[in-house]
Amino acid sequence: VYAYCQAQTGPEWATLTALLRTAGEGVLADLWAGPSTVPATTDTDFVVLDIHDLQDAPDTVRRAQYLNVLGYLWDLVRADRSERKLLVVDEAWMLIDAQAPEALKFMKSLSKRIRKYGGSFMVVTQNIADFLAPAIAGDGEQVLTNSAFTFLLRQGGKDLQALTELFSLSDAEQDKLTNARVGEGLLIAGNQRAWITVDTAPHESQIMYGKS
């Protein structure tokens, strides 16, 4: 597309070429102009997309690629309704941007529609307060509350304040979350709440921490 725009004449084409330049030239061009590195379909049981390096990309590139990733995963979910799928977005706070809320709106849509396709949606994040910034609070709140289960680990500061307002946490619950140890947290399932401790099995500890 960029090469085609370059070959055209006229002020409109010049403007479009300028807008596409960061995607068509330089070190980031392969993100857009190169062949895809992910299959259109897959029969594997576990798919991981590592987007860590996108943290260093310009804002416009990062936001667009986040949407590309979510769109690709959504296509996988919809491909076969008979197959149960779990879509997990880890470190979801990285996708939150009040100035570019498209990724958040996409996640809100996923949370509402994924059950129709035999899927489940899990959001894992810190910095909860980012989801509830005034400009995006409506969408962010729906992502956080449209869940059958919510598990809150240790919290503090603005995040605890935001969660207290969102889930009407009691003083006792706030105190426990402030002083929670590793693996301890508040499980919310509808109107039911329970304080639980999650212990790792030896083989899980070996994988995650390199020790049993």
mmCIF file of C-alpha atoms in Angstrom:
data_model
loop_
_atom_site.group_PDB
_atom_site.id
_atom_site.type_symbol
_atom_site.label_atom_id
_atom_site.label_comp_id
_atom_site.label_asym_id
_atom_site.label_seq_id
_atom_site.Cartn_x
_atom_site.Cartn_y
_atom_site.Cartn_z
ATOM 1 C CA VAL A 1 0.000 0.000 0.000
ATOM 2 C CA TYR A 2 2.790 2.414 0.926
ATOM 3 C CA ALA A 3 4.652 1.760 -2.340
ATOM 4 C CA TYR A 4 1.444 2.260 -4.301
ATOM 5 C CA CYS A 5 0.755 5.584 -2.587
ATOM 6 C CA GLN A 6 4.300 6.755 -3.309
ATOM 7 C CA ALA A 7 3.792 6.112 -7.016
ATOM 8 C CA GLN A 8 0.698 8.322 -7.192
ATOM 9 C CA THR A 9 0.595 12.076 -7.750
ATOM 10 C CA GLY A 10 -1.463 14.813 -6.170
ATOM 11 C CA PRO A 11 -1.688 16.432 -2.719
ATOM 12 C CA GLU A 12 -4.057 13.804 -1.309
ATOM 13 C CA TRP A 13 -1.652 10.983 -2.153
ATOM 14 C CA ALA A 14 1.260 12.966 -0.709
ATOM 15 C CA THR A 15 -0.629 13.370 2.567
ATOM 16 C CA LEU A 16 -1.524 9.681 2.715
ATOM 17 C CA THR A 17 2.087 8.726 1.961
ATOM 18 C CA ALA A 18 3.283 10.935 4.819
ATOM 19 C CA LEU A 19 0.818 9.317 7.230
ATOM 20 C CA LEU A 20 1.999 5.826 6.248
ATOM 21 C CA ARG A 21 5.729 6.615 6.236
ATOM 22 C CA THR A 22 6.530 5.251 9.715
ATOM 23 C CA ALA A 23 4.853 1.972 8.749
ATOM 24 C CA GLY A 24 6.415 1.748 5.291
ATOM 25 C CA GLU A 25 10.015 2.723 6.043
ATOM 26 C CA GLY A 26 12.607 2.225 8.753
ATOM 27 C CA VAL A 27 13.105 -0.419 11.412
ATOM 28 C CA LEU A 28 9.379 -0.894 12.035
ATOM 29 C CA ALA A 29 8.442 -1.499 8.404
ATOM 30 C CA ASP A 30 8.574 -5.288 8.781
ATOM 31 C CA LEU A 31 5.726 -5.107 11.286
ATOM 32 C CA TRP A 32 3.471 -3.991 8.458
ATOM 33 C CA ALA A 33 5.094 -4.759 5.113
ATOM 34 C CA GLY A 34 6.586 -8.185 5.792
ATOM 35 C CA PRO A 35 4.897 -11.577 5.721
ATOM 36 C CA SER A 36 2.865 -12.611 8.754
ATOM 37 C CA THR A 37 4.657 -14.782 11.316
ATOM 38 C CA VAL A 38 1.452 -16.300 12.701
ATOM 39 C CA PRO A 39 -0.808 -18.851 10.984
ATOM 40 C CA ALA A 40 -4.324 -17.922 9.933
ATOM 41 C CA THR A 41 -5.560 -21.106 11.611
ATOM 42 C CA THR A 42 -4.011 -23.448 14.141
ATOM 43 C CA ASP A 43 -4.771 -26.860 15.613
ATOM 44 C CA THR A 44 -2.451 -26.463 18.607
ATOM 45 C CA ASP A 45 -3.846 -26.471 22.130
ATOM 46 C CA PHE A 46 -1.831 -23.487 23.350
ATOM 47 C CA VAL A 47 -1.027 -20.253 21.517
ATOM 48 C CA VAL A 48 1.175 -17.539 23.052
ATOM 49 C CA LEU A 49 1.795 -14.167 21.416
ATOM 50 C CA ASP A 50 4.715 -12.361 23.064
ATOM 51 C CA ILE A 51 4.196 -8.611 22.575
ATOM 52 C CA HIS A 52 6.820 -7.473 25.083
ATOM 53 C CA ASP A 53 8.953 -5.714 22.469
ATOM 54 C CA LEU A 54 6.011 -3.546 21.418
ATOM 55 C CA GLN A 55 6.508 -1.552 24.617
ATOM 56 C CA ASP A 56 9.407 0.213 22.902
ATOM 57 C CA ALA A 57 7.492 0.993 19.698
ATOM 58 C CA PRO A 58 5.995 4.440 18.985
ATOM 59 C CA ASP A 59 2.528 4.941 20.446
ATOM 60 C CA THR A 60 0.768 4.841 17.078
ATOM 61 C CA VAL A 61 2.467 1.568 16.117
ATOM 62 C CA ARG A 62 1.902 -0.046 19.507
ATOM 63 C CA ARG A 63 -1.807 0.775 19.629
ATOM 64 C CA ALA A 64 -2.412 -0.501 16.106
ATOM 65 C CA GLN A 65 -0.490 -3.729 16.726
ATOM 66 C CA TYR A 66 -2.388 -4.395 19.948
ATOM 67 C CA LEU A 67 -5.599 -4.215 17.941
ATOM 68 C CA ASN A 68 -4.096 -6.541 15.319
ATOM 69 C CA VAL A 69 -3.222 -9.080 18.006
ATOM 70 C CA LEU A 70 -6.674 -8.945 19.599
ATOM 71 C CA GLY A 71 -8.318 -9.207 16.191
ATOM 72 C CA TYR A 72 -6.222 -12.260 15.298
ATOM 73 C CA LEU A 73 -7.086 -14.002 18.557
ATOM 74 C CA TRP A 74 -10.753 -13.172 18.127
ATOM 75 C CA ASP A 75 -10.664 -14.814 14.690
ATOM 76 C CA LEU A 76 -9.238 -17.982 16.280
ATOM 77 C CA VAL A 77 -12.014 -18.000 18.881
ATOM 78 C CA ARG A 78 -14.744 -17.659 16.262
ATOM 79 C CA ALA A 79 -13.283 -20.258 13.901
ATOM 80 C CA ASP A 80 -14.967 -23.231 15.610
ATOM 81 C CA ARG A 81 -17.862 -22.770 18.023
ATOM 82 C CA SER A 82 -17.779 -26.443 19.021
ATOM 83 C CA GLU A 83 -14.297 -26.100 20.535
ATOM 84 C CA ARG A 84 -13.978 -24.575 23.989
ATOM 85 C CA LYS A 85 -11.376 -21.801 24.143
ATOM 86 C CA LEU A 86 -9.890 -19.550 26.814
ATOM 87 C CA LEU A 87 -8.513 -16.182 25.703
ATOM 88 C CA VAL A 88 -6.148 -14.662 28.282
ATOM 89 C CA VAL A 89 -4.878 -11.086 28.136
ATOM 90 C CA ASP A 90 -2.010 -10.752 30.626
ATOM 91 C CA GLU A 91 -0.668 -7.346 31.712
ATOM 92 C CA ALA A 92 -3.815 -5.841 30.206
ATOM 93 C CA TRP A 93 -2.960 -2.395 31.587
ATOM 94 C CA MET A 94 -0.490 -2.065 28.696
ATOM 95 C CA LEU A 95 -3.441 -1.864 26.302
ATOM 96 C CA ILE A 96 -5.174 0.932 28.208
ATOM 97 C CA ASP A 97 -4.824 4.432 26.792
ATOM 98 C CA ALA A 98 -7.433 7.125 27.373
ATOM 99 C CA GLN A 99 -6.321 8.911 24.197
ATOM 100 C CA ALA A 100 -6.679 5.759 22.090
ATOM 101 C CA PRO A 101 -9.386 3.599 23.697
ATOM 102 C CA GLU A 102 -9.895 1.238 20.754
ATOM 103 C CA ALA A 103 -8.144 -1.734 22.400
ATOM 104 C CA LEU A 104 -10.196 -1.292 25.576
ATOM 105 C CA LYS A 105 -13.415 -1.100 23.569
ATOM 106 C CA PHE A 106 -12.371 -4.287 21.760
ATOM 107 C CA MET A 107 -11.861 -6.050 25.095
ATOM 108 C CA LYS A 108 -15.274 -4.853 26.267
ATOM 109 C CA SER A 109 -16.828 -6.335 23.139
ATOM 110 C CA LEU A 110 -14.927 -9.601 23.679
ATOM 111 C CA SER A 111 -16.168 -9.858 27.266
ATOM 112 C CA LYS A 112 -19.763 -9.580 26.077
ATOM 113 C CA ARG A 113 -19.645 -11.787 22.973
ATOM 114 C CA ILE A 114 -17.108 -14.540 23.569
ATOM 115 C CA ARG A 115 -19.528 -16.893 25.362
ATOM 116 C CA LYS A 116 -21.593 -17.156 22.179
ATOM 117 C CA TYR A 117 -18.601 -18.796 20.507
ATOM 118 C CA GLY A 118 -17.890 -21.322 23.246
ATOM 119 C CA GLY A 119 -15.099 -19.183 24.670
ATOM 120 C CA SER A 120 -14.044 -17.644 27.965
ATOM 121 C CA PHE A 121 -12.150 -14.403 28.500
ATOM 122 C CA MET A 122 -9.625 -13.765 31.278
ATOM 123 C CA VAL A 123 -8.071 -10.372 31.993
ATOM 124 C CA VAL A 124 -4.966 -10.313 34.203
ATOM 125 C CA THR A 125 -3.692 -6.891 35.164
ATOM 126 C CA GLN A 126 -2.276 -4.491 37.682
ATOM 127 C CA ASN A 127 -2.881 -0.733 37.789
ATOM 128 C CA ILE A 128 -6.654 -1.103 37.999
ATOM 129 C CA ALA A 129 -7.018 2.654 38.360
ATOM 130 C CA ASP A 130 -5.932 3.030 34.710
ATOM 131 C CA PHE A 131 -9.119 1.231 33.636
ATOM 132 C CA LEU A 132 -11.242 3.751 35.494
ATOM 133 C CA ALA A 133 -9.754 7.021 34.244
ATOM 134 C CA PRO A 134 -12.621 9.488 33.654
ATOM 135 C CA ALA A 135 -12.370 9.389 29.842
ATOM 136 C CA ILE A 136 -12.689 5.578 29.651
ATOM 137 C CA ALA A 137 -14.349 4.655 32.952
ATOM 138 C CA GLY A 138 -17.508 3.312 31.291
ATOM 139 C CA ASP A 139 -15.677 0.827 29.070
ATOM 140 C CA GLY A 140 -13.103 -0.047 31.718
ATOM 141 C CA GLU A 141 -15.712 -0.773 34.362
ATOM 142 C CA GLN A 142 -17.581 -3.138 32.043
ATOM 143 C CA VAL A 143 -14.402 -5.113 31.313
ATOM 144 C CA LEU A 144 -13.699 -5.458 35.036
ATOM 145 C CA THR A 145 -17.214 -6.290 36.197
ATOM 146 C CA ASN A 146 -18.528 -8.434 33.323
ATOM 147 C CA SER A 147 -16.901 -11.511 34.845
ATOM 148 C CA ALA A 148 -18.278 -14.612 36.496
ATOM 149 C CA PHE A 149 -15.241 -14.661 38.797
ATOM 150 C CA THR A 150 -12.916 -11.912 40.020
ATOM 151 C CA PHE A 151 -9.775 -12.658 42.036
ATOM 152 C CA LEU A 152 -8.148 -9.703 43.796
ATOM 153 C CA LEU A 153 -4.594 -10.069 45.076
ATOM 154 C CA ARG A 154 -2.670 -7.597 47.229
ATOM 155 C CA GLN A 155 -3.701 -4.002 46.538
ATOM 156 C CA GLY A 156 -2.841 -0.545 47.752
ATOM 157 C CA GLY A 157 -3.034 3.162 46.999
ATOM 158 C CA LYS A 158 -5.208 4.334 44.108
ATOM 159 C CA ASP A 159 -5.886 0.792 42.929
ATOM 160 C CA LEU A 160 -7.373 -0.232 46.280
ATOM 161 C CA GLN A 161 -9.469 2.920 46.363
ATOM 162 C CA ALA A 162 -10.784 2.243 42.851
ATOM 163 C CA LEU A 163 -11.584 -1.391 43.674
ATOM 164 C CA THR A 164 -13.310 -0.387 46.902
ATOM 165 C CA GLU A 165 -15.679 1.851 44.972
ATOM 166 C CA LEU A 166 -16.169 -0.665 42.161
ATOM 167 C CA PHE A 167 -16.858 -3.736 44.320
ATOM 168 C CA SER A 168 -18.060 -2.042 47.540
ATOM 169 C CA LEU A 169 -15.263 -3.606 49.576
ATOM 170 C CA SER A 170 -15.733 -3.656 53.338
ATOM 171 C CA ASP A 171 -13.146 -2.263 55.741
ATOM 172 C CA ALA A 172 -12.110 -5.821 56.635
ATOM 173 C CA GLU A 173 -11.665 -6.757 52.977
ATOM 174 C CA GLN A 174 -9.606 -3.638 52.341
ATOM 175 C CA ASP A 175 -7.384 -4.423 55.311
ATOM 176 C CA LYS A 176 -6.832 -8.008 54.155
ATOM 177 C CA LEU A 177 -5.973 -6.921 50.615
ATOM 178 C CA THR A 178 -3.518 -4.348 51.929
ATOM 179 C CA ASN A 179 -1.648 -6.974 53.943
ATOM 180 C CA ALA A 180 -2.137 -10.026 51.726
ATOM 181 C CA ARG A 181 0.777 -12.402 51.281
ATOM 182 C CA VAL A 182 1.793 -14.118 48.048
ATOM 183 C CA GLY A 183 -1.068 -16.288 46.800
ATOM 184 C CA GLU A 184 -3.679 -14.779 49.122
ATOM 185 C CA GLY A 185 -6.648 -12.895 47.743
ATOM 186 C CA LEU A 186 -10.357 -12.193 47.651
ATOM 187 C CA LEU A 187 -12.440 -14.328 45.273
ATOM 188 C CA ILE A 188 -15.691 -12.719 44.118
ATOM 189 C CA ALA A 189 -18.298 -14.905 42.403
ATOM 190 C CA GLY A 190 -21.572 -13.076 41.939
ATOM 191 C CA ASN A 191 -22.838 -12.179 45.416
ATOM 192 C CA GLN A 192 -20.486 -14.643 47.100
ATOM 193 C CA ARG A 193 -17.063 -13.703 48.444
ATOM 194 C CA ALA A 194 -14.327 -15.810 49.996
ATOM 195 C CA TRP A 195 -10.769 -15.228 51.158
ATOM 196 C CA ILE A 196 -8.591 -17.946 49.640
ATOM 197 C CA THR A 197 -4.965 -18.982 49.421
ATOM 198 C CA VAL A 198 -3.570 -20.440 46.199
ATOM 199 C CA ASP A 199 -0.676 -22.861 46.694
ATOM 200 C CA THR A 200 1.494 -23.999 43.809
ATOM 201 C CA ALA A 201 2.270 -27.651 43.236
ATOM 202 C CA PRO A 202 5.978 -28.599 43.166
ATOM 203 C CA HIS A 203 6.044 -28.918 39.368
ATOM 204 C CA GLU A 204 4.355 -25.506 39.024
ATOM 205 C CA SER A 205 6.914 -23.876 41.311
ATOM 206 C CA GLN A 206 9.694 -25.437 39.258
ATOM 207 C CA ILE A 207 8.282 -23.957 36.052
ATOM 208 C CA MET A 208 7.556 -20.489 37.462
ATOM 209 C CA TYR A 209 10.363 -19.976 39.939
ATOM 210 C CA GLY A 210 12.970 -22.569 39.056
ATOM 211 C CA LYS A 211 12.613 -24.293 42.408
ATOM 212 C CA SER A 212 10.259 -26.724 44.106
#
